CSV table of N, CA and C in Angstrom, one decimal:
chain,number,residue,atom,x,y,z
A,17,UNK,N,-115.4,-29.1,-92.3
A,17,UNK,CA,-114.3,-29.5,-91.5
A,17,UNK,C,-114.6,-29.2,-90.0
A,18,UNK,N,-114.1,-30.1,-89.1
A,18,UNK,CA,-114.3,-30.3,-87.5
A,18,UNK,C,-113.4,-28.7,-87.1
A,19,UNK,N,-113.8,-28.2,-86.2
A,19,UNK,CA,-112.6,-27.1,-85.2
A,19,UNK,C,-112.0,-28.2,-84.4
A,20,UNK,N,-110.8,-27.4,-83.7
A,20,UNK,CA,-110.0,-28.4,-82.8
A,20,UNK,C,-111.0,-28.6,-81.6
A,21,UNK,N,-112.1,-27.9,-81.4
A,21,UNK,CA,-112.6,-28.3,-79.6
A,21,UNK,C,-113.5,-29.4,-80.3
A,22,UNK,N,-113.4,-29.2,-81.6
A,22,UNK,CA,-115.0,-30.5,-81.9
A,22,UNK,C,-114.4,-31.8,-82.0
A,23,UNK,N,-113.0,-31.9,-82.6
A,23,UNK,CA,-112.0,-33.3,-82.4
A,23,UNK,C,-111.8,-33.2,-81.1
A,24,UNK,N,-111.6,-32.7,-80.2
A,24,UNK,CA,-110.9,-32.7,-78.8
A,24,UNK,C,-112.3,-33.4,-78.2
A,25,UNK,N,-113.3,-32.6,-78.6
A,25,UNK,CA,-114.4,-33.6,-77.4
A,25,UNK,C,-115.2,-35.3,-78.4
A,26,UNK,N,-114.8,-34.8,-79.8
A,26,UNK,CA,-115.1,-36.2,-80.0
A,26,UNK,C,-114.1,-37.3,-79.9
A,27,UNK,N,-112.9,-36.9,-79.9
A,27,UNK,CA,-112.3,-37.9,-79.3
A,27,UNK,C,-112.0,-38.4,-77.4
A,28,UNK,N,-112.0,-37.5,-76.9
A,28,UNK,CA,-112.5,-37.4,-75.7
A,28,UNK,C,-114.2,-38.4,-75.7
A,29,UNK,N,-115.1,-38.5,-76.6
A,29,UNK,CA,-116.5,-39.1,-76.0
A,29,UNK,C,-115.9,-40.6,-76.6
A,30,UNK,N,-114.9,-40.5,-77.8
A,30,UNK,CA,-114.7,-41.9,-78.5
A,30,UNK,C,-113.9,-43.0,-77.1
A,31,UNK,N,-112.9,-42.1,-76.6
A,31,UNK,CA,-112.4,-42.8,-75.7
A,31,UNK,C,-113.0,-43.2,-74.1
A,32,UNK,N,-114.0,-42.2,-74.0
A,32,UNK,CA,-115.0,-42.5,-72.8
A,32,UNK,C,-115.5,-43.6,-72.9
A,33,UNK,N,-115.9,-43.9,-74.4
A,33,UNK,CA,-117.2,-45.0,-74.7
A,33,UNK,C,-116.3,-46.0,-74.9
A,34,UNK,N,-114.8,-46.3,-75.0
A,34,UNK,CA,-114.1,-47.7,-75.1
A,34,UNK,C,-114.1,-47.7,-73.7
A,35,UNK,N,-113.7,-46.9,-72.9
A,35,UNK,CA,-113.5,-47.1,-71.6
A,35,UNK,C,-114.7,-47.7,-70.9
A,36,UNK,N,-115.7,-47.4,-71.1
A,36,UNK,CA,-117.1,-47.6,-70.5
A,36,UNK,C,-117.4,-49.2,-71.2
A,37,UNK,N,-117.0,-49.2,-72.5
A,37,UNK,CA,-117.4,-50.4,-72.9
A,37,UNK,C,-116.2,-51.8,-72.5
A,38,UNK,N,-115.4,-51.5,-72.2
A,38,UNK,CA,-113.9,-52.2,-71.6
A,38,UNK,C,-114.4,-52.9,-70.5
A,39,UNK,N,-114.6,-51.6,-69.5
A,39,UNK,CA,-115.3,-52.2,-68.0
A,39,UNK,C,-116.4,-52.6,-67.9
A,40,UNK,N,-117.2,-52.5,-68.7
A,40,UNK,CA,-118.7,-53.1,-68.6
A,40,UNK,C,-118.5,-54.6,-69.1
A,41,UNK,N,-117.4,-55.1,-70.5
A,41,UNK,CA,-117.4,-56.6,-70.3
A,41,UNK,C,-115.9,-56.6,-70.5
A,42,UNK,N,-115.5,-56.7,-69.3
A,42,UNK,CA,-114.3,-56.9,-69.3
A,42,UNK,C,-113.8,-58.7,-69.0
A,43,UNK,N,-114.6,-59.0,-68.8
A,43,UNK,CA,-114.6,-60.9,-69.2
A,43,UNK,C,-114.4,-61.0,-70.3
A,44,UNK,N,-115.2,-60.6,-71.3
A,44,UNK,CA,-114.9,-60.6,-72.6
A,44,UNK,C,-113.6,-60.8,-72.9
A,45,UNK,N,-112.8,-59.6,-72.5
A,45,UNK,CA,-111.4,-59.1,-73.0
A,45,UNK,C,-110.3,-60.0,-72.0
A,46,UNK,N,-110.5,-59.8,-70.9
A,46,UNK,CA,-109.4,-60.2,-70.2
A,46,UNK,C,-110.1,-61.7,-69.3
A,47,UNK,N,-109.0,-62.4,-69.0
A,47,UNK,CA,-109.7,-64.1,-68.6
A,47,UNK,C,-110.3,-64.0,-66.8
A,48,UNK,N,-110.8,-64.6,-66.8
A,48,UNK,CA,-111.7,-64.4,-65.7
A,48,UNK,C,-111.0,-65.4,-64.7
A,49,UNK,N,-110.7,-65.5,-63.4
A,49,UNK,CA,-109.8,-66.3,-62.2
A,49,UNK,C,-111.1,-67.5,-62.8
A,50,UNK,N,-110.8,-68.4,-62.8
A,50,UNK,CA,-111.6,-70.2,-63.2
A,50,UNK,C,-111.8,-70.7,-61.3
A,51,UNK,N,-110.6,-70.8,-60.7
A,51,UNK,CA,-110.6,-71.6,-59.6
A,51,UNK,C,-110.7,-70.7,-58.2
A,52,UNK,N,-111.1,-71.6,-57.3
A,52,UNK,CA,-111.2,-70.5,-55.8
A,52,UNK,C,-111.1,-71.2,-55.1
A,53,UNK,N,-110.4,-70.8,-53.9
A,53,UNK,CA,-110.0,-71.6,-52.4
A,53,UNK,C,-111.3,-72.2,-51.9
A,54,UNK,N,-111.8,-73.3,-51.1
A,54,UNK,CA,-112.7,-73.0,-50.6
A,54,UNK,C,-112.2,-74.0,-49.3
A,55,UNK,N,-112.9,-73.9,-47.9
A,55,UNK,CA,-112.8,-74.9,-47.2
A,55,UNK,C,-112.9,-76.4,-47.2
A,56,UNK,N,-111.6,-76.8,-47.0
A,56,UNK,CA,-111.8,-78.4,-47.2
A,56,UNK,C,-112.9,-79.1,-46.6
A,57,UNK,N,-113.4,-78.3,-45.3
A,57,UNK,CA,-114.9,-79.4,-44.6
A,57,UNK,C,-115.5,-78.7,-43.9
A,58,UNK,N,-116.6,-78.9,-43.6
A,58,UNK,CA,-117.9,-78.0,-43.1
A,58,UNK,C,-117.2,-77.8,-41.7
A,59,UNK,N,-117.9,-76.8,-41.2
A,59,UNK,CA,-118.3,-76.5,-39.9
A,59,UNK,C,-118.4,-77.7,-38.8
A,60,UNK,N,-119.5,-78.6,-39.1
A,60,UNK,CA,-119.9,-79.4,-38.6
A,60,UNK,C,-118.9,-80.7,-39.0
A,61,UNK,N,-118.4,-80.7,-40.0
A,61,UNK,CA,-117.4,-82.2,-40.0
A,61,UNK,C,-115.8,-81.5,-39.1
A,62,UNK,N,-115.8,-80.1,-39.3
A,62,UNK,CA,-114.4,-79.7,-38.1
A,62,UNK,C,-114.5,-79.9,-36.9
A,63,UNK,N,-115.6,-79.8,-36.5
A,63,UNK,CA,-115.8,-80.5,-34.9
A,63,UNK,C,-116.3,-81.9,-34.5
A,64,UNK,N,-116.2,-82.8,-35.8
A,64,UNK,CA,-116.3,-84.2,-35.8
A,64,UNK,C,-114.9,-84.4,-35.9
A,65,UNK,N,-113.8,-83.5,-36.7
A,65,UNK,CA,-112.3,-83.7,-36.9
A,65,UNK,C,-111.8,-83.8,-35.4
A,66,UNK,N,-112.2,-83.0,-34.8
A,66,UNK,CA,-111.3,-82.2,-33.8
A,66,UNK,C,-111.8,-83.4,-32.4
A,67,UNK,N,-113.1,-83.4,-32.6
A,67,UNK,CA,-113.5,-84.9,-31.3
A,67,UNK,C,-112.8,-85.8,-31.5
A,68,UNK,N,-112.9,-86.8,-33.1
A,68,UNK,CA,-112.0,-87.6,-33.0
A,68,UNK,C,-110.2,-87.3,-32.2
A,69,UNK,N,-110.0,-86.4,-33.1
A,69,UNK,CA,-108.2,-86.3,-32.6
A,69,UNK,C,-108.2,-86.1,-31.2
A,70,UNK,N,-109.1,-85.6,-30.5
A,70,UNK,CA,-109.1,-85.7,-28.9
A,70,UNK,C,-109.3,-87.1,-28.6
A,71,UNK,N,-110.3,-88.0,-28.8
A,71,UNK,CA,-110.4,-89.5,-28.4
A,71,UNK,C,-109.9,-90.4,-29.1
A,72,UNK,N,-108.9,-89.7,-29.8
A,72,UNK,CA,-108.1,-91.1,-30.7
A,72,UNK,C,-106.3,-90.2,-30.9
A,73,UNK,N,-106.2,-89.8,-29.9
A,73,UNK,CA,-104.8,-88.7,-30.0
A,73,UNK,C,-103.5,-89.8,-30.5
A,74,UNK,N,-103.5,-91.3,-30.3
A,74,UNK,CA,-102.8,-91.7,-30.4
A,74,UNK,C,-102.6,-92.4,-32.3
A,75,UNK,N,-103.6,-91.5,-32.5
A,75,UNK,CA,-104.3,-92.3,-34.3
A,75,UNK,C,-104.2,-91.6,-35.1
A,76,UNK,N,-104.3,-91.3,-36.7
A,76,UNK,CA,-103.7,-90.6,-37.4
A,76,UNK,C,-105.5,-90.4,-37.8
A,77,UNK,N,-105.9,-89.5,-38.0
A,77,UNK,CA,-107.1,-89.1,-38.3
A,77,UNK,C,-107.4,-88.1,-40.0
A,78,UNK,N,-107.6,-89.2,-40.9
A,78,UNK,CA,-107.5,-88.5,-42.1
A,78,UNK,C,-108.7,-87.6,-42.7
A,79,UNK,N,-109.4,-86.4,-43.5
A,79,UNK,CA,-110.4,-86.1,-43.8
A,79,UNK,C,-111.0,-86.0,-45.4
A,80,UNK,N,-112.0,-85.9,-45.6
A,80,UNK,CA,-111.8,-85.9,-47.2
A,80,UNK,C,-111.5,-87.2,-48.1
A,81,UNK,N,-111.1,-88.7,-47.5
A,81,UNK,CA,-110.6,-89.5,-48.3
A,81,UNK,C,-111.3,-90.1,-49.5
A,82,UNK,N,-110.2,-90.3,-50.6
A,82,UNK,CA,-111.2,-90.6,-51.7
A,82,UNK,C,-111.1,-92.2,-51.7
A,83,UNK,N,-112.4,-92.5,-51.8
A,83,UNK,CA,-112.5,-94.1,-51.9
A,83,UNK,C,-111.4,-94.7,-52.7
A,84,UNK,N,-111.0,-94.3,-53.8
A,84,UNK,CA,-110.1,-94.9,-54.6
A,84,UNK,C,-109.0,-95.1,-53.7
A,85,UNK,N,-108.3,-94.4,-52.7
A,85,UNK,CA,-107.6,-94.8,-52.0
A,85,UNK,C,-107.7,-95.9,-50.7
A,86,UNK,N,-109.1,-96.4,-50.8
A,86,UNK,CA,-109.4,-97.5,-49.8
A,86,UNK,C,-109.7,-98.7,-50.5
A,87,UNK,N,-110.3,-98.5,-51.5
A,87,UNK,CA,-110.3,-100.0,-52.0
A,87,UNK,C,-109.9,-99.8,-53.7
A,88,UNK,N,-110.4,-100.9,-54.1
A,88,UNK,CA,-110.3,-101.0,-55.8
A,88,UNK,C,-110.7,-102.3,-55.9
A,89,UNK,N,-111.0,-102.5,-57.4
A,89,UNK,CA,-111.1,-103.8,-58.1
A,89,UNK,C,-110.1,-103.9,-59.7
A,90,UNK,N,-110.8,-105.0,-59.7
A,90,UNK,CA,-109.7,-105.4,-61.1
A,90,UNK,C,-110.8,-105.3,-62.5
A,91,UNK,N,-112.0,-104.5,-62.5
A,91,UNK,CA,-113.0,-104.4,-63.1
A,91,UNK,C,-113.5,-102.8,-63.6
A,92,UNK,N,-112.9,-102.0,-64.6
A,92,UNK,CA,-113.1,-101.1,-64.4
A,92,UNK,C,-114.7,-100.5,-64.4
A,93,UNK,N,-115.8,-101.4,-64.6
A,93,UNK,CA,-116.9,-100.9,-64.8
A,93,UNK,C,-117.6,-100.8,-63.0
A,94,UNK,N,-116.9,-101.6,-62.4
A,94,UNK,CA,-117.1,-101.5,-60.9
A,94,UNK,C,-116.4,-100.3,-60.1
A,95,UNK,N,-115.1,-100.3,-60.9
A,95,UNK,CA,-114.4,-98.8,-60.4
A,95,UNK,C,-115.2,-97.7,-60.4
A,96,UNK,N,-116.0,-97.9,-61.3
A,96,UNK,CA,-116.4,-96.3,-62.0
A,96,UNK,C,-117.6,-96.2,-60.4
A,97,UNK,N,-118.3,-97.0,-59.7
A,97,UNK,CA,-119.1,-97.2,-59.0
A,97,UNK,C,-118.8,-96.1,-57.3
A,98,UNK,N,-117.2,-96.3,-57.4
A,98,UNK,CA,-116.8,-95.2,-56.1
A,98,UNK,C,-116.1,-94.4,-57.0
A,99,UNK,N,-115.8,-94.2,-58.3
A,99,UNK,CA,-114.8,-93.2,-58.3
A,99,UNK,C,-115.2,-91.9,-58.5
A,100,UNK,N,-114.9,-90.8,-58.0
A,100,UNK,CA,-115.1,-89.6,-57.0
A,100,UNK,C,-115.8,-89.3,-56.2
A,101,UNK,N,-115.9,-90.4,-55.5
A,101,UNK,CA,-116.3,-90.6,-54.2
A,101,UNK,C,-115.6,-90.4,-52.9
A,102,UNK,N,-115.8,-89.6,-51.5
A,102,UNK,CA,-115.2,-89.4,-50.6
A,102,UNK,C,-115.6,-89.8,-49.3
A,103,UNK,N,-115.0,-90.2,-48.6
A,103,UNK,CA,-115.9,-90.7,-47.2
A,103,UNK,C,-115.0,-89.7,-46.2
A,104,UNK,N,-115.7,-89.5,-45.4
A,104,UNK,CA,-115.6,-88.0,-44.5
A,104,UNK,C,-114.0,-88.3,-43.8
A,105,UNK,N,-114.2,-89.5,-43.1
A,105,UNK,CA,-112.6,-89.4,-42.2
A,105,UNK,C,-112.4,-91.0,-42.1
A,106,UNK,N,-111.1,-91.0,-42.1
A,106,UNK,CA,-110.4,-92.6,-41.9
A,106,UNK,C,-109.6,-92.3,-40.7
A,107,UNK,N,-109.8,-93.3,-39.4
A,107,UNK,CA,-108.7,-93.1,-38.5
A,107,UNK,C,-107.7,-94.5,-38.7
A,108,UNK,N,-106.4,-94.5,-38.8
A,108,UNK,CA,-105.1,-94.6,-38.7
A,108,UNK,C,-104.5,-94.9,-37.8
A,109,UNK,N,-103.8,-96.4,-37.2
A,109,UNK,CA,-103.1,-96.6,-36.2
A,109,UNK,C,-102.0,-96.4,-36.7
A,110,UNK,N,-100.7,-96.0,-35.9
A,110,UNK,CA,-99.3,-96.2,-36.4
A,110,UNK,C,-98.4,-96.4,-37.1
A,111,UNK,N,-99.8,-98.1,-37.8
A,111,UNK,CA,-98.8,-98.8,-38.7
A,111,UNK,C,-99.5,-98.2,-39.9
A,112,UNK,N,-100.3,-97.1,-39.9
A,112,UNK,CA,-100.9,-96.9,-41.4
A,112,UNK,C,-102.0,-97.8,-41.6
A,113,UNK,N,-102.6,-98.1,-40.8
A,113,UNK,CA,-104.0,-99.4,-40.7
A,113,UNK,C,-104.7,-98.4,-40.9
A,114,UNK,N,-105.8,-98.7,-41.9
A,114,UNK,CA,-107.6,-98.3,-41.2
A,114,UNK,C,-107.7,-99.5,-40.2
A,115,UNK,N,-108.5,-98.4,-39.3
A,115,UNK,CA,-109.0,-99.0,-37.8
A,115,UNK,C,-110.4,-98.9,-38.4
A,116,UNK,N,-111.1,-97.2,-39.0
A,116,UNK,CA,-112.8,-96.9,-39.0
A,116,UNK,C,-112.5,-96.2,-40.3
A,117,UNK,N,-114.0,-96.5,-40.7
A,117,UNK,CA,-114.1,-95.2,-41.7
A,117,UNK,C,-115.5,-94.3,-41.2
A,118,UNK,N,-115.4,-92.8,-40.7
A,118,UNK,CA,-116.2,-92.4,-40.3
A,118,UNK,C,-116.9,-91.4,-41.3
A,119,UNK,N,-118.4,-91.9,-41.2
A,119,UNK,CA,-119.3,-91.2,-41.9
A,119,UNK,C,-120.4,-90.3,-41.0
A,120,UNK,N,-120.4,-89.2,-41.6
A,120,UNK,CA,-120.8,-88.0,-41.2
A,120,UNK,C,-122.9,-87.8,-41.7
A,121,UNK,N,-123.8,-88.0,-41.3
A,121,UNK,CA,-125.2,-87.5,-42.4
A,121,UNK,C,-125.6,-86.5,-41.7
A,122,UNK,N,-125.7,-85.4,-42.6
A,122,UNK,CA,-126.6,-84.7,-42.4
A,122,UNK,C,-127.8,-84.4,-42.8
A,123,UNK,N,-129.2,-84.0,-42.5
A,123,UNK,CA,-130.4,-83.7,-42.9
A,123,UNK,C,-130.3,-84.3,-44.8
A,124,UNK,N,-129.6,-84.1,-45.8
A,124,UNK,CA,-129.6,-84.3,-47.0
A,124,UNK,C,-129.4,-85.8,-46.7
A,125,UNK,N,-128.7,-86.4,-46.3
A,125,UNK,CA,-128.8,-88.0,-46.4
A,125,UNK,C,-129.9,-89.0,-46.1
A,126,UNK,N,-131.0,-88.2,-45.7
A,126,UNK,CA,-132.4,-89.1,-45.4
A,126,UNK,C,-132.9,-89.2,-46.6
A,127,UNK,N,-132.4,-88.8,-47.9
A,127,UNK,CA,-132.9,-89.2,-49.4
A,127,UNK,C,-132.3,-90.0,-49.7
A,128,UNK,N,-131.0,-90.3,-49.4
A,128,UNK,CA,-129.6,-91.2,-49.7
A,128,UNK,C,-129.4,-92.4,-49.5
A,129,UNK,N,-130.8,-93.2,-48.8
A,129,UNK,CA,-130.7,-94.0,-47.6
A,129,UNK,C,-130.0,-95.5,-48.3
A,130,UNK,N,-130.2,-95.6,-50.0
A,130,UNK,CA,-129.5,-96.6,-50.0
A,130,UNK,C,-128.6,-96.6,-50.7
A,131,UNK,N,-128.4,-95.3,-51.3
A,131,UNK,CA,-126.9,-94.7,-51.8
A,131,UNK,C,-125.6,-94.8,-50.7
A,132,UNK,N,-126.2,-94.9,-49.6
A,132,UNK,CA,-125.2,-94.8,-48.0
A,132,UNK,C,-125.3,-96.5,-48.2
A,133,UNK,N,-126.4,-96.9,-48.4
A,133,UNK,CA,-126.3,-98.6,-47.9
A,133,UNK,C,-125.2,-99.5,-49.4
A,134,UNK,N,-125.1,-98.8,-50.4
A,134,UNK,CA,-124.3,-99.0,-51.1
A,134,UNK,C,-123.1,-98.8,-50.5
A,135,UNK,N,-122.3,-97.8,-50.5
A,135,UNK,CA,-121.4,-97.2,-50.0
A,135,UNK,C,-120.9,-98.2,-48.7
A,136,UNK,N,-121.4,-98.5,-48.1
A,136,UNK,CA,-121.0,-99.0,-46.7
A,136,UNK,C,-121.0,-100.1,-47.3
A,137,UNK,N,-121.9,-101.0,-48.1
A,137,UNK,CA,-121.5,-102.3,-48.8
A,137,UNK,C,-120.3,-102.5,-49.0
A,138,UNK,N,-119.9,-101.4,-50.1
A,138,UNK,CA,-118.1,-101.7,-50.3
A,138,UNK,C,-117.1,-101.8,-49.9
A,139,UNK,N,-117.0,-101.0,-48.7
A,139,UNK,CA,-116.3,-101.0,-47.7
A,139,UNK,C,-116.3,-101.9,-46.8
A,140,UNK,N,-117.0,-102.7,-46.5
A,140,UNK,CA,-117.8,-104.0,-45.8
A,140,UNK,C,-116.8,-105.1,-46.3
A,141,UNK,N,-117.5,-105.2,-47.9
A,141,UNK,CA,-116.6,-106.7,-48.7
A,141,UNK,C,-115.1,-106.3,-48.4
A,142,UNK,N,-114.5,-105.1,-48.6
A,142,UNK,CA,-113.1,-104.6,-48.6
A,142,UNK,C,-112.4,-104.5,-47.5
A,143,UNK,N,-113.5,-105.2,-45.9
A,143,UNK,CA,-113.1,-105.3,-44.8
A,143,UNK,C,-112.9,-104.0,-43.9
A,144,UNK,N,-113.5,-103.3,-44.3
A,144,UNK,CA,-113.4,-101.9,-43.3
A,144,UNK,C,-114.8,-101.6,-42.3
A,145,UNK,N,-114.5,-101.4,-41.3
A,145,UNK,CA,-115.4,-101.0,-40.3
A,145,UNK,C,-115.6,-99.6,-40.7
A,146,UNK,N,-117.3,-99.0,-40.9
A,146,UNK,CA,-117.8,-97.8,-41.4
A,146,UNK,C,-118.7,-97.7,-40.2
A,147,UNK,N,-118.7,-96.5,-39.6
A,147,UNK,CA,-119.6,-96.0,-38.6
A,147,UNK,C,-120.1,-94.9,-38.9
A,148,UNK,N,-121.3,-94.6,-39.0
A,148,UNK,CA,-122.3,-93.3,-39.5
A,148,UNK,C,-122.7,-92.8,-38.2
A,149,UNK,N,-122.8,-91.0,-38.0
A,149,UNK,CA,-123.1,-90.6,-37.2
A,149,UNK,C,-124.4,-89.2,-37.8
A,150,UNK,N,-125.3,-88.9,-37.0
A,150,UNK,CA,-125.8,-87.9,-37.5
A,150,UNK,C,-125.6,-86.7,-36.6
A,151,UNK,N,-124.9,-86.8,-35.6
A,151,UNK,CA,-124.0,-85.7,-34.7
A,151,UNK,C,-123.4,-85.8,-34.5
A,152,UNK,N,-122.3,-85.4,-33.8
A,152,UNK,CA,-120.9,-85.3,-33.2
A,152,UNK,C,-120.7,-86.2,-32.1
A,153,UNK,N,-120.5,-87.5,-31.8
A,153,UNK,CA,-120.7,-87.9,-30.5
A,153,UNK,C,-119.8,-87.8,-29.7
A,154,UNK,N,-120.3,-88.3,-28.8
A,154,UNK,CA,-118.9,-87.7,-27.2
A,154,UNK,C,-117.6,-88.8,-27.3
A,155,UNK,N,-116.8,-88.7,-26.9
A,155,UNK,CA,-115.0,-89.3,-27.2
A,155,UNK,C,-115.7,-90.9,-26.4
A,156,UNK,N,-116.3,-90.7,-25.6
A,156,UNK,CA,-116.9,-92.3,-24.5
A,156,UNK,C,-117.3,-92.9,-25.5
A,157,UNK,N,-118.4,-92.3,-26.7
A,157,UNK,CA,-119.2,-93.3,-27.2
A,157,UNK,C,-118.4,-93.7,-28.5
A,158,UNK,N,-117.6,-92.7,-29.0
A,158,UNK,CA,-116.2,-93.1,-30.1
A,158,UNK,C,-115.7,-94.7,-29.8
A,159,UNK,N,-114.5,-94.1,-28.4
A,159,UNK,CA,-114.2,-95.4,-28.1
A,159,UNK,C,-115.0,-96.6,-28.1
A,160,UNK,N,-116.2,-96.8,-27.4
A,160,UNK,CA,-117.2,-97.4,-27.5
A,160,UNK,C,-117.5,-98.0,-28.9
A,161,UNK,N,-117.7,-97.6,-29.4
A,161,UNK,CA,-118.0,-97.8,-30.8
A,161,UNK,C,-116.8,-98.4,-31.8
A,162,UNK,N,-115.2,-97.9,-31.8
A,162,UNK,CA,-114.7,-97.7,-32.5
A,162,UNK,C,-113.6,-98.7,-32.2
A,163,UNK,N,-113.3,-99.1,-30.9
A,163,UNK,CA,-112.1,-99.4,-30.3
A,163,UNK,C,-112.3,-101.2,-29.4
């Protein structure tokens, strides 16, 4: 038969070793957060945001937009072609017009070259002006370009 200090410390090691084993996979037991905040747009597309809204202050400047919101067809096997697809920014006159759709490349898009020439295709037939930049350009060459 056990003495009480021999139950006292084997239950004392029994409960150390659930504890130890708890926190060691505690995924296991309890659900793990799935989703996380992250920044809606780089670094470098916030200071393409922010030039535009300075040279187009009187235009509604949108980011993130999903293609599905600029065009469509009546063919779902063509749909499937932009769907989750996003193009960096749409600028907006007053009346809720696209005026541009502005595309952003970075370094990774020189593999892309006719994945981009797709992409601007569609938006072409669907009547939208697309302008690709590989910097940030100055509010002069926006207008210039844009207006």
């Amino acid at each position: 038969m056990l003495s009480s200090s021999q139950i006292f410390f084997l239950s004392l090691g029994c409960i150390s070793s659930l504890l130890l084993i708890i926190t060691c996979f505690k995924s296991l037991f309890f659900s793990r957060q799935q989703f996380f905040a992250r920044a809606p747009i780089t670094p470098f597309e916030s200071k393409m945001f922010h030039r535009l809204k300075s040279a187009f202050p009187n235009h509604h400047i949108l980011a993130q937009v999903a293609f599905s919101a600029l065009i469509t067809s009546h063919h779902y096997k063509i749909r499937r072609k932009f769907n989750r697809k996003v193009t960096d920014f749409v600028i907006l006159n007053d009346a809720l017009e696209v005026i541009a759709i502005i595309e952003l490349d970075d370094p990774s898009h020189l593999e892309k070259v006719e994945e981009d020439r797709a992409r601007d295709s569609m938006f072409k037939e669907a009547g939208y002006d697309v302008f690709r930049y590989t910097e940030v350009p100055s509010t002069r060459q926006l207008h210039k370009d844009i207006l």
